[in-house]
Amino acid sequence: MGWIIALIVGGVAGWLASMVMNRDASMGIFWNIVVGCIGSLIGNAVAGPLLGISGSVQEFSITGLIIAFVGAVILLGIVNLVQRKRIR
C-alpha cells in the first residue's frame, strides 16, 4: 500500500515542481511521478543533514510532500541547466 501513496505523492510533488520550473508542457504524468519520487530522495539527502528533518512519500505527510517538492525543484533545476544552459 505504501508504494501507491508514494506514486500519488510523487506525482503531486513532480507536478507542482514542473509548474514552478516552467516544464509542465513538456512533461506527462509518468515523468511527474518519476521526478517527484527521485526528488524525494534528493530532498531527504539535502534536508536530512542540513536541517535534521526527513519525510517519506510512502506515508502521506505535509513534511514528506514539501521535501519531495523541494527535491523535485532541485532536480528540474539541474535538468534545465544541462538542457537549456539556464536554471529556469
CSV table of C-alpha atoms in Angstrom, one decimal, residues 7 11 22-23 31 40 48-49 59 61-63 65 67 77 83:
chain,number,residue,atom,x,y,z
A,7,LEU,CA,3.3,7.2,-6.5
A,11,GLY,CA,3.1,12.7,-8.8
A,22,ASN,CA,8.1,26.0,-16.3
A,23,ARG,CA,8.4,22.4,-17.5
A,31,TRP,CA,7.6,11.9,-15.7
A,40,SER,CA,12.0,12.9,-2.6
A,48,GLY,CA,18.4,15.4,6.5
A,49,PRO,CA,22.0,16.5,7.1
A,59,GLU,CA,3.1,7.5,4.2
A,61,SER,CA,2.6,13.8,5.5
A,62,ILE,CA,3.0,17.5,4.6
A,63,THR,CA,6.6,17.3,5.5
A,65,LEU,CA,5.4,16.4,0.3
A,67,ILE,CA,10.7,17.7,1.0
A,77,GLY,CA,16.9,22.9,-12.0
A,83,GLN,CA,19.5,21.0,-21.4
